[in-house]
Structure formats: structure tokens, C-alpha cells
PDB file of C-alpha atoms and ligand atoms in Angstrom:
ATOM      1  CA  UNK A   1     111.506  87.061 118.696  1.00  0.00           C
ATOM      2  CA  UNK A   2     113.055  88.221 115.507  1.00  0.00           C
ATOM      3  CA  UNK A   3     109.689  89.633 113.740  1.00  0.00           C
ATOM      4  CA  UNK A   4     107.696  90.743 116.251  1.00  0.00           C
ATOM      5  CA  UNK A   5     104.069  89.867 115.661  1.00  0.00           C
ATOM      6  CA  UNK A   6     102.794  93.468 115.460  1.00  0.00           C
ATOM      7  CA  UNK A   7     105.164  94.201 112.998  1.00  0.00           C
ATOM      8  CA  UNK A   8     104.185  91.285 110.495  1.00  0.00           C
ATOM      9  CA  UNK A   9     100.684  92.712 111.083  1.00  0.00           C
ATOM     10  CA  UNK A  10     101.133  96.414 109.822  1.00  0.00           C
ATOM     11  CA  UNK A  11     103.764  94.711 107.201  1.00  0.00           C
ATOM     12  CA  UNK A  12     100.301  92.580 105.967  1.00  0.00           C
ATOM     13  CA  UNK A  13      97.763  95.621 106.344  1.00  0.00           C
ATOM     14  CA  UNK A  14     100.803  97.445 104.330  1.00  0.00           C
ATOM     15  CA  UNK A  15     100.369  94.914 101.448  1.00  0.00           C
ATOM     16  CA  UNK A  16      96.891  95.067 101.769  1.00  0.00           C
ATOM     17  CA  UNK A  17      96.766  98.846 100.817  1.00  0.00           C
ATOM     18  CA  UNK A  18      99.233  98.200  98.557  1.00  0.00           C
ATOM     19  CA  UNK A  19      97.091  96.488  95.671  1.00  0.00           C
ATOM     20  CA  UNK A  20      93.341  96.275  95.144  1.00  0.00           C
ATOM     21  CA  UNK A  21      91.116  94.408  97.198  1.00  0.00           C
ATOM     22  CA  UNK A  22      87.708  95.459  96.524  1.00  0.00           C
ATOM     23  CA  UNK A  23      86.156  94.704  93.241  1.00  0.00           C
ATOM     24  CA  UNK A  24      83.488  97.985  93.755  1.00  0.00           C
ATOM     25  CA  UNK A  25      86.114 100.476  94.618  1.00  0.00           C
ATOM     26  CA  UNK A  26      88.207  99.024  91.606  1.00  0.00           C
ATOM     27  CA  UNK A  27      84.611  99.935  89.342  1.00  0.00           C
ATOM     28  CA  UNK A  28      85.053 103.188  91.047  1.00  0.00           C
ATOM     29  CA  UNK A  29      88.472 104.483  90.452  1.00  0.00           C
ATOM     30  CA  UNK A  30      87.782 103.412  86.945  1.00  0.00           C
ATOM     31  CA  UNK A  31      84.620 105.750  86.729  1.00  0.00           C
ATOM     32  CA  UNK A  32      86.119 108.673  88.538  1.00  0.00           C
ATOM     33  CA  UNK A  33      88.940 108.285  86.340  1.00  0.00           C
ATOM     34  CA  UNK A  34      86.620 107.857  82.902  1.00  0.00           C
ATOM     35  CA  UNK A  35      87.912 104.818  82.028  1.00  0.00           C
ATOM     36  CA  UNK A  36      85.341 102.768  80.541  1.00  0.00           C
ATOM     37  CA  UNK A  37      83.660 106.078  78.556  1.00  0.00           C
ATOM     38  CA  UNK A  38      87.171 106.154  76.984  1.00  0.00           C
ATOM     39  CA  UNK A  39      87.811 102.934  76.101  1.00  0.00           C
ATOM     40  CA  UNK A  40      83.796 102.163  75.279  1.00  0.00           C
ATOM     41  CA  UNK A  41      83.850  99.128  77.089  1.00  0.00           C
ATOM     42  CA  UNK A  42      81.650  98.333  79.677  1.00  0.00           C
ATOM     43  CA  UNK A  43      83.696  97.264  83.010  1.00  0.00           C
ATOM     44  CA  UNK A  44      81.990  95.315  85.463  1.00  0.00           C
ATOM     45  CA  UNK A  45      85.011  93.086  86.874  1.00  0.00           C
ATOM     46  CA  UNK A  46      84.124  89.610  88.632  1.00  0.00           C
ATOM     47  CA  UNK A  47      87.731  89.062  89.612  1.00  0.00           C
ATOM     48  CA  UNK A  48      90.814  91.085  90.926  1.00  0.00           C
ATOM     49  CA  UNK A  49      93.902  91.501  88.082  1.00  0.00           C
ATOM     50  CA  UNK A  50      96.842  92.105  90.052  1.00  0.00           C
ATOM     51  CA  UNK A  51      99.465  93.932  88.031  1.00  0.00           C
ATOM     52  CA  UNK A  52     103.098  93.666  89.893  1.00  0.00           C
ATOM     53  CA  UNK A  53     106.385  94.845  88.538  1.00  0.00           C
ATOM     54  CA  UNK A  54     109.325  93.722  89.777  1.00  0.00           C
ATOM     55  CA  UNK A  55     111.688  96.438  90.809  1.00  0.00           C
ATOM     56  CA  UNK A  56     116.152  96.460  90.250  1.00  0.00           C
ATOM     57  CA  UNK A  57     115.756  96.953  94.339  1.00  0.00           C
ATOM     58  CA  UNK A  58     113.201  96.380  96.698  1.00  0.00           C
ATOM     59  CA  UNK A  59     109.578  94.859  96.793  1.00  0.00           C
ATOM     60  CA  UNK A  60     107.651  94.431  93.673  1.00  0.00           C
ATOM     61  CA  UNK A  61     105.208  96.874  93.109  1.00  0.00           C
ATOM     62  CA  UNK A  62     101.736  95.330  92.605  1.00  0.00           C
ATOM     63  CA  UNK A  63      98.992  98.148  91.379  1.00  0.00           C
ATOM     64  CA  UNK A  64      96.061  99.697  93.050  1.00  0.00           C
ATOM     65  CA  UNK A  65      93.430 100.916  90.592  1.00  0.00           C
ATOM     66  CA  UNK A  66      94.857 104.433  90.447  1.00  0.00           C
ATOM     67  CA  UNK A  67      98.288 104.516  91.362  1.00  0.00           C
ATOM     68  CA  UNK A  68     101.253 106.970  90.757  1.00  0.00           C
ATOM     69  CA  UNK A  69     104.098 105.640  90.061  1.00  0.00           C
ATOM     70  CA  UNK A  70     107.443 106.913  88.561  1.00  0.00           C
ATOM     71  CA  UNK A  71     108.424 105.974  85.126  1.00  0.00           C
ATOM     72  CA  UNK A  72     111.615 104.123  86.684  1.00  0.00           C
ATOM     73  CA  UNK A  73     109.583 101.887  88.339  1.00  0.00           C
ATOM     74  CA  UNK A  74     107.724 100.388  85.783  1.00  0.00           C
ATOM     75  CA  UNK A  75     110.095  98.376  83.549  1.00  0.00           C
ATOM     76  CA  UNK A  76     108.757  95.654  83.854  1.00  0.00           C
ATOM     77  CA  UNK A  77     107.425  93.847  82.246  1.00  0.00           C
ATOM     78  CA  UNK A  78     105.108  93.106  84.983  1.00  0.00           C
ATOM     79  CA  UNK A  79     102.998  89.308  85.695  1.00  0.00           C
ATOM     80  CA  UNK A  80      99.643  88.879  86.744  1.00  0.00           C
ATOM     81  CA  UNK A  81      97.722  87.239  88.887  1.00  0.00           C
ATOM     82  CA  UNK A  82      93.937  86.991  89.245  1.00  0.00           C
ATOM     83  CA  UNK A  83      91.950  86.724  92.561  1.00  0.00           C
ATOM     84  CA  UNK A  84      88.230  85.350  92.245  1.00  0.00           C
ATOM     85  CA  UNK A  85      85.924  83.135  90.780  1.00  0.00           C
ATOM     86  CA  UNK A  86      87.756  82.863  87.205  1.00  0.00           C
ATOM     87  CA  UNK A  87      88.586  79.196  87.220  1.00  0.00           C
ATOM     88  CA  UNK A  88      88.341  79.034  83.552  1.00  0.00           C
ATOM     89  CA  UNK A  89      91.518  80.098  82.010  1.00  0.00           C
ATOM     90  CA  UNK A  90      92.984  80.439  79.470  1.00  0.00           C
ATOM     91  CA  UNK A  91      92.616  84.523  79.607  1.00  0.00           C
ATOM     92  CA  UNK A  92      94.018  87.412  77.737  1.00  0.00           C
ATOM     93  CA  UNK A  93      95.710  90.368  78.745  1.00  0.00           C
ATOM     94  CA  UNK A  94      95.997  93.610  77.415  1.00  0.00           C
ATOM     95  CA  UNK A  95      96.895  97.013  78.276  1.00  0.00           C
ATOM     96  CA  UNK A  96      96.693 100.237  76.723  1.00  0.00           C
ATOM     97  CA  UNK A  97      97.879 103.932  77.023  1.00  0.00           C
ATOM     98  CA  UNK A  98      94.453 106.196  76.857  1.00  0.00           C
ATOM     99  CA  UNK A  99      96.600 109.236  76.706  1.00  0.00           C
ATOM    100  CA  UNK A 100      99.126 109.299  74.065  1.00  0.00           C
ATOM    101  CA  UNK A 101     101.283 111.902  73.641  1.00  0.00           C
ATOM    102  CA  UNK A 102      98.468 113.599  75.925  1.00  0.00           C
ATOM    103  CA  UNK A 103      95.387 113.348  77.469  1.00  0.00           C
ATOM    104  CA  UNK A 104      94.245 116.575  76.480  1.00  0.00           C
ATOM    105  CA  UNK A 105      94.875 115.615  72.855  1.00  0.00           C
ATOM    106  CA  UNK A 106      94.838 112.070  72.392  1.00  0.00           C
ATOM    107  CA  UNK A 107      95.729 111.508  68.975  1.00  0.00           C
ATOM    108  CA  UNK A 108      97.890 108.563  68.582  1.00  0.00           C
ATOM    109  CA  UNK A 109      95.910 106.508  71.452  1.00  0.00           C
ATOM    110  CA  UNK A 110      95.353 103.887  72.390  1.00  0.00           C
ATOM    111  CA  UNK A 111      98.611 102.892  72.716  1.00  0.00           C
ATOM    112  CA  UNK A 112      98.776  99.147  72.827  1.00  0.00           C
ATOM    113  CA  UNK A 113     101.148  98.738  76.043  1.00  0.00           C
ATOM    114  CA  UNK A 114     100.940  94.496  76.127  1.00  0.00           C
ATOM    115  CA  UNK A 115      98.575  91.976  74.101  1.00  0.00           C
ATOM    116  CA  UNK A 116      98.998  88.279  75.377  1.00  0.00           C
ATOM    117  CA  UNK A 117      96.774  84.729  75.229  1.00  0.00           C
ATOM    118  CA  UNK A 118      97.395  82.079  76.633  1.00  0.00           C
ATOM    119  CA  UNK A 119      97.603  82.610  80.215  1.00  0.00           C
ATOM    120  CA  UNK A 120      96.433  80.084  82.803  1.00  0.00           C
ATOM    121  CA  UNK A 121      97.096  79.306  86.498  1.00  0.00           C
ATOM    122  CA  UNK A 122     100.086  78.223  87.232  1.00  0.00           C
ATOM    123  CA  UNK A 123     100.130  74.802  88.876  1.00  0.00           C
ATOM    124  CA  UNK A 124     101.028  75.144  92.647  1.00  0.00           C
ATOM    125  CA  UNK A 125     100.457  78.978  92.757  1.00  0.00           C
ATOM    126  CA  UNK A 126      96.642  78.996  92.484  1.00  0.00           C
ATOM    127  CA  UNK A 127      96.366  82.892  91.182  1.00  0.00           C
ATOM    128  CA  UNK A 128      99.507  83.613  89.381  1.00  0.00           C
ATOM    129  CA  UNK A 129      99.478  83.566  85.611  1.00  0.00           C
ATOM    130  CA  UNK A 130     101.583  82.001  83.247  1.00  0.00           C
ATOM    131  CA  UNK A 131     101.406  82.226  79.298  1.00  0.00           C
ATOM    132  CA  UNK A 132     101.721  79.375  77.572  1.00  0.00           C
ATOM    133  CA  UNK A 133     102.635  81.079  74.074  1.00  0.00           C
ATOM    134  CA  UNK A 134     104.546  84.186  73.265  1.00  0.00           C
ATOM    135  CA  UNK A 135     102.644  87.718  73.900  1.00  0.00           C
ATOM    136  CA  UNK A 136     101.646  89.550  70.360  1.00  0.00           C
ATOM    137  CA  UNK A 137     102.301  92.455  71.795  1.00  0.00           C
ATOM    138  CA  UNK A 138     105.718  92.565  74.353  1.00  0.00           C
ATOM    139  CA  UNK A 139     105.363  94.672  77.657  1.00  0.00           C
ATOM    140  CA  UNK A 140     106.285  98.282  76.396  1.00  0.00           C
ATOM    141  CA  UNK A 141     107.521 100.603  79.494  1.00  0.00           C
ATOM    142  CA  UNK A 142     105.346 103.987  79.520  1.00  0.00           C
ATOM    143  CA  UNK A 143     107.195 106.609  77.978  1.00  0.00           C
ATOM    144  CA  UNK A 144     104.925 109.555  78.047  1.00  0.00           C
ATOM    145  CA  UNK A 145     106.719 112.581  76.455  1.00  0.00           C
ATOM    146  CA  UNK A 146     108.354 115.511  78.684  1.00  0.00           C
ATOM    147  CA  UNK A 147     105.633 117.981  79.463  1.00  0.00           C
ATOM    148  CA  UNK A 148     102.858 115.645  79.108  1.00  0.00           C
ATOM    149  CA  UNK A 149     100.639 114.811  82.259  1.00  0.00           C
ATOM    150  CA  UNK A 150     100.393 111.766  83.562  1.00  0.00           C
ATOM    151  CA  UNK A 151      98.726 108.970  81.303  1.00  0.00           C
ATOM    152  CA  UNK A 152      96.170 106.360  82.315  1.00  0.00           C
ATOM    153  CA  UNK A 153      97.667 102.267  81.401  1.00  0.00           C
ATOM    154  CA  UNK A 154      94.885 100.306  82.277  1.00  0.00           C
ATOM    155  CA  UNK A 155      95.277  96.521  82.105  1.00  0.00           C
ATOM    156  CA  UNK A 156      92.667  94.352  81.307  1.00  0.00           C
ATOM    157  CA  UNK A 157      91.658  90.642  82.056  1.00  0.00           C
ATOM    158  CA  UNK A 158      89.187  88.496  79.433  1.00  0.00           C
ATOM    159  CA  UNK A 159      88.204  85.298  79.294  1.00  0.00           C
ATOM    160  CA  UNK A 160      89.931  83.745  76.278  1.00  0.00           C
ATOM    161  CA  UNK A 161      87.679  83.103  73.352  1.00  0.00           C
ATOM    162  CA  UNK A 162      88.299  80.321  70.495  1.00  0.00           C
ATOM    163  CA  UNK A 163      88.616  82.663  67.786  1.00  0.00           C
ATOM    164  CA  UNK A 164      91.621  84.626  69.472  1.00  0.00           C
ATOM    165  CA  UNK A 165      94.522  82.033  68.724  1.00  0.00           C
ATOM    166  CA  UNK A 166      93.319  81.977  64.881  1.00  0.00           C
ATOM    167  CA  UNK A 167      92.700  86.250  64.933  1.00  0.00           C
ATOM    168  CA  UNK A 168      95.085  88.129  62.668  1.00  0.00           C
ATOM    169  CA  UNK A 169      94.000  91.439  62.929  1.00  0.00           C
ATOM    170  CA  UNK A 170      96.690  92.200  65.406  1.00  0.00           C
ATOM    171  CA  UNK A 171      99.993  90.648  65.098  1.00  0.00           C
ATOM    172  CA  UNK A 172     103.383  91.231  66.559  1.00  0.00           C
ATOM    173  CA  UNK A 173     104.378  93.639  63.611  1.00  0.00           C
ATOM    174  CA  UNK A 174     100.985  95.488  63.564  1.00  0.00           C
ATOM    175  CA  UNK A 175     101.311  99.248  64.483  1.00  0.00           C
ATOM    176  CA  UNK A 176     100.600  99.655  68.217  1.00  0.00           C
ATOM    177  CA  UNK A 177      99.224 103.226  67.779  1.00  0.00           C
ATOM    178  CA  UNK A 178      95.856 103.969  67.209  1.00  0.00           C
ATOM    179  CA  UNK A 179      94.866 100.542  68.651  1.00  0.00           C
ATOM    180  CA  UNK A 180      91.011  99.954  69.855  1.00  0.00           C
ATOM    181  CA  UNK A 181      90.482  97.162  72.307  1.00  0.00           C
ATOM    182  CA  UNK A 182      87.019  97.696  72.358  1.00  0.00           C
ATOM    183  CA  UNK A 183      87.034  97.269  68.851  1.00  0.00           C
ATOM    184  CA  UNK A 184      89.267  94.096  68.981  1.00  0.00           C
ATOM    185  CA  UNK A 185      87.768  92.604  72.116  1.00  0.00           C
ATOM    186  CA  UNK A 186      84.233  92.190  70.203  1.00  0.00           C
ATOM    187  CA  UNK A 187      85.822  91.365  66.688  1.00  0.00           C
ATOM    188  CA  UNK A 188      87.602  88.506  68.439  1.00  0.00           C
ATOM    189  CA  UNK A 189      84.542  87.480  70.590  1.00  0.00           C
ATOM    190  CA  UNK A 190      86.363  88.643  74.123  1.00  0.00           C
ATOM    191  CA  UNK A 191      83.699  90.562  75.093  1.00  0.00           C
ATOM    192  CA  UNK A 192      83.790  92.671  78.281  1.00  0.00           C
ATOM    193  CA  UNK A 193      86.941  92.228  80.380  1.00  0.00           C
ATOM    194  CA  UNK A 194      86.577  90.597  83.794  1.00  0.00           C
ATOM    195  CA  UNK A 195      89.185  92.471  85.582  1.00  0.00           C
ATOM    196  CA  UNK A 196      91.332  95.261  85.905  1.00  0.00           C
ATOM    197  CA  UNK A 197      93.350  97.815  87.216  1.00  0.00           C
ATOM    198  CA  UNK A 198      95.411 100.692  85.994  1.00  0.00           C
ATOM    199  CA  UNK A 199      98.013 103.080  86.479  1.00  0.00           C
ATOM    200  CA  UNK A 200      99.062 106.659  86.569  1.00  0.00           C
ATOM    201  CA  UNK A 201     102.487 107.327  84.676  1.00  0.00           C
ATOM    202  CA  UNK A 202     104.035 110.601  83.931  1.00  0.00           C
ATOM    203  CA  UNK A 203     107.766 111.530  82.258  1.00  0.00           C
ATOM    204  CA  UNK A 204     110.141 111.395  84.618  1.00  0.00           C
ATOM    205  CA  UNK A 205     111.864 114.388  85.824  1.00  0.00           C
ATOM    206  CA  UNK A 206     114.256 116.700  84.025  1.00  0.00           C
ATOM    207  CA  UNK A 207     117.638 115.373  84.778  1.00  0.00           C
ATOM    208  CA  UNK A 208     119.117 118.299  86.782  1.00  0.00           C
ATOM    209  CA  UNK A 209     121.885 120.319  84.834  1.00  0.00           C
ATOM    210  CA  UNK A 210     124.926 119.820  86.480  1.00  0.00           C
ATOM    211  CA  UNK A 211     128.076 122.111  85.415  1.00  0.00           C
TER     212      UNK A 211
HETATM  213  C1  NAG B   1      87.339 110.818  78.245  1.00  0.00           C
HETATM  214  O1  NAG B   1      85.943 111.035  78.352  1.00  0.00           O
HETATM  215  C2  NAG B   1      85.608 112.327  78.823  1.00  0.00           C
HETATM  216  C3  NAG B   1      84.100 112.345  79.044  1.00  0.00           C
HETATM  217  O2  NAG B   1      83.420 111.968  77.895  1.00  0.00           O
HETATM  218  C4  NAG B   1      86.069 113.364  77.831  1.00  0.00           C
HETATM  219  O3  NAG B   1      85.774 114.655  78.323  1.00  0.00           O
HETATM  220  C5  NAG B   1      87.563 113.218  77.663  1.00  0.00           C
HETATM  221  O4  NAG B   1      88.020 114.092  76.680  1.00  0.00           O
HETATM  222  C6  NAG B   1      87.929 111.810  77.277  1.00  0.00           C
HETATM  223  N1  NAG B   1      89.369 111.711  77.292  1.00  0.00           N
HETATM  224  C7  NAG B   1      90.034 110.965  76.447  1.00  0.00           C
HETATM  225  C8  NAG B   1      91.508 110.945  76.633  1.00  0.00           C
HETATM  226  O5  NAG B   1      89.499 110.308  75.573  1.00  0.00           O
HETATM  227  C1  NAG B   2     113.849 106.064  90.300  1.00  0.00           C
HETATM  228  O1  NAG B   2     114.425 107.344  90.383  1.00  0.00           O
HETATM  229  C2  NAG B   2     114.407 107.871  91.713  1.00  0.00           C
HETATM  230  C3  NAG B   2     114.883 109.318  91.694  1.00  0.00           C
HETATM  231  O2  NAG B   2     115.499 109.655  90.482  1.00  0.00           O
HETATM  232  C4  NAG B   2     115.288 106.993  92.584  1.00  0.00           C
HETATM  233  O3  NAG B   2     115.277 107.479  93.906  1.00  0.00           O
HETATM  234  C5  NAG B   2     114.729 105.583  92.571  1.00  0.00           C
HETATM  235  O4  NAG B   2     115.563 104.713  93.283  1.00  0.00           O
HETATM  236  C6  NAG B   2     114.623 105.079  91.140  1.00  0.00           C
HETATM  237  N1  NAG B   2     113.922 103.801  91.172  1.00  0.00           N
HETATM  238  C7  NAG B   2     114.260 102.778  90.403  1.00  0.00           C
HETATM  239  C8  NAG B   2     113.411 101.575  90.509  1.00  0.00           C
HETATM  240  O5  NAG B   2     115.220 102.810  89.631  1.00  0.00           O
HETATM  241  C1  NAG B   3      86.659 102.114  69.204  1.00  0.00           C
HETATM  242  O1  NAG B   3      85.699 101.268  68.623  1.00  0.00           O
HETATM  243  C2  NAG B   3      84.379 101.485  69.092  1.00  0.00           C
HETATM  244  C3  NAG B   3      83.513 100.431  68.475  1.00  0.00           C
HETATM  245  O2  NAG B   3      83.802  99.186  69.030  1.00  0.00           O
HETATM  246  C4  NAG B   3      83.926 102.882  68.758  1.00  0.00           C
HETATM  247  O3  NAG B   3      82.641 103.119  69.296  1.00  0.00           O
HETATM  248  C5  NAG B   3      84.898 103.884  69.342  1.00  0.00           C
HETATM  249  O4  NAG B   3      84.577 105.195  68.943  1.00  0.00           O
HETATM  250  C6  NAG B   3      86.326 103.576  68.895  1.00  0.00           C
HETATM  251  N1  NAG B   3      87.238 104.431  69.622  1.00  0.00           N
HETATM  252  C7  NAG B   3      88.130 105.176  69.018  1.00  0.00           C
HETATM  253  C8  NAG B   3      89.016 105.987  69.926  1.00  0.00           C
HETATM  254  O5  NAG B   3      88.261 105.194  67.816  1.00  0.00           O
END
């Protein structure tokens, strides 16, 4: 046999350490980490966002509430899927830097990392998403300055509401400093998200001098 069987086991427990599975430890990580104080948005998430960003080389990378990763590896932009009871789509998805340029001084945050409607389930592929209509705000790659420790980009899942297509307080030229998505989510009528995850991000190494 070409793939032995034990092997495609620890490659599946592999995966499944790989991204979130657990809707309570995903509330946890984001209370340990002070998430939901931050943003001032309640998060109590009914369904599992998985976040997964393709990589040059190698297996996509699909987040666990928490995660390192290096800048390199988060180009992106990433797609989503979502895991759960959410069979009413369409859903937004946003995601915002808490710590810009630094989480000891915050001062240009949140940084407004992706803003999209729109997205539904794609036919076929029962979890992944798909948007239907361009994102307001593009995937932006972290780019947390050189000295800075790591930032928190947390991605967030909402139900869709009928007052976000016709919204204009955010549009794709709007400033994405000094966003508030807890702000947004209730002047649009999102409400609190329904599922999330986030990441850890910090500047990527000084290149080594080489002479
Ligand atoms: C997050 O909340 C904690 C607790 O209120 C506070 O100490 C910290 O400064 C906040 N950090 C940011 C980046 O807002
Ligand atoms: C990121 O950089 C590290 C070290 O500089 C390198 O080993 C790795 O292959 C890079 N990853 C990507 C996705 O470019
Ligand atoms: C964001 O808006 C909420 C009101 O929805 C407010 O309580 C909070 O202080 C604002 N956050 C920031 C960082 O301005």
C-alpha cells in the first residue's frame, strides 16, 4: 500500500489540530486573548469560520483561534468556510487589526484588514464561501511595523442584514484606520458575529546584513 493507513490517520488528526474545532475553546482563546473587551462586541459564536491562506508552496494554512504565523505566510488573501448550523447565508466578513502600529499604543486601530457581503455556500462544497459581489474592503496582508509585537487580526462571521448592501458608511475609498466594527456592525443591523477566529502576526525578521 502506497499510504499506509496509520499514516492518513496522524495526517487527519494533523489537520484536525491544525484549525479550530471546538466552538468553546474558540470563546476561550478569544477571552484569554481580550478580544471581545477590545472590540466591544459580545462573541458567542454558533458556527466555526475557518480562515485558510493559500501558501506559494505547500498546504494552505487554515487558522486556529490563536495562531502564530509569519508575515510571509499570510498573503493571502485567504477564503472562508463556515462549519455549523448557519444555513442562512448570505454573511459578511470582516477582519480587523486590534493593534496598530502597537498593542501597547493602539492609536490608528482598528485597522480594517477585509470587509465583504455577499458570501454564500458554494453549491457542491457545502461549507466553503463564495462572494457574490466585490469585497468593500480587499484582503490587506498584515504589515505590523519593525519593532512592534505581534498584532491580533481577528476575522469575523455575521449574518447578513438587509440594510448592509444599501450602507454607505464604509466604502471602498473610506479610510481603513480608525475603523469600529462594533460600531458598524450595529449601525448596519449585523449585530453580534456568529463566528470567528484570529491570528497572531508580527514583522518579519530583519533581513540579515550580508557584506
Ligand atoms: C484590551 O483590553 C484590556 C483590558 O481592558 C486593556 O488592558 C488593553 O489595553 C486593551 N488593549 C487594546 C489594544 O485595546
Ligand atoms: C517565509 O520566510 C521563511 C524564512 O525567511 C522561509 O523559510 C519560508 O519558506 C517563507 N514562507 C513563504 C510562504 O514564503
Ligand atoms: C467603538 O464603538 C463602540 C460603540 O459601538 C464604543 O463603545 C467603543 O468605545 C468604540 N471603540 C473605539 C476604539 O473607539
Amino acid at each position: 500500500m502506497l499510504f499506509p493507513a496509520f499514516l492518513y490517520l496522524v495526517t487527519l488528526c494533523a489537520l484536525a489540530l491544525a484549525q479550530d474545532v471546538n466552538l468553546a475553546e474558540v470563546k476561550k482563546a478569544f477571552n484569554n486573548a481580550q478580544i471581545p473587551g477590545n472590540l466591544t462586541l459580545a462573541f458567542n459564536p454558533k458556527v466555526l469560520l475557518e480562515v485558510t491562506f493559500p501558501q506559494l508552496s505547500g498546504t494552505p494554512i487554515t487558522l486556529h483561534a490563536g495562531i502564530q504565523l509569519p508575515r510571509n505566510a499570510t498573503a493571502g488573501p485567504p477564503h472562508f468556510s463556515v462549519l455549523g448550523p448557519a444555513k442562512r447565508d448570505p454573511f459578511v466578513v470582516a477582519a480587523v487589526d486590534l493593534d496598530a502600529p502597537t498593542p501597547q499604543a493602539p492609536t490608528s486601530s482598528q485597522i480594517r484588514h477585509f470587509l465583504g457581503g455577499n458570501f454564500i455556500k458554494s453549491p457542491g462544497q457545502s461549507s466553503l464561501l463564495s462572494n457574490t459581489t466585490p469585497a468593500i474592503s480587499e484582503f490587506r496582508q498584515p504589515t505590523p511595523p519593525a519593532g512592534s509585537d505581534p498584532h491580533r487580526y481577528v476575522f469575523l462571521l455575521f449574518r447578513q442584514s438587509k440594510d448592509f448592501n444599501e450602507q454607505t458608511l464604509v466604502t471602498p475609498t473610506s479610510p481603513i484606520q480608525l475603523f469600529n466594527i462594533s460600531q458598524f456592525s450595529s449601525a448596519v443591523g449585523l449585530g453580534e458575529p456568529i463566528g470567528g477566529t484570529f491570528m497572531l502576526v508580527g514583522p518579519p525578521p530583519p533581513a540579515i546584513a550580508v557584506d
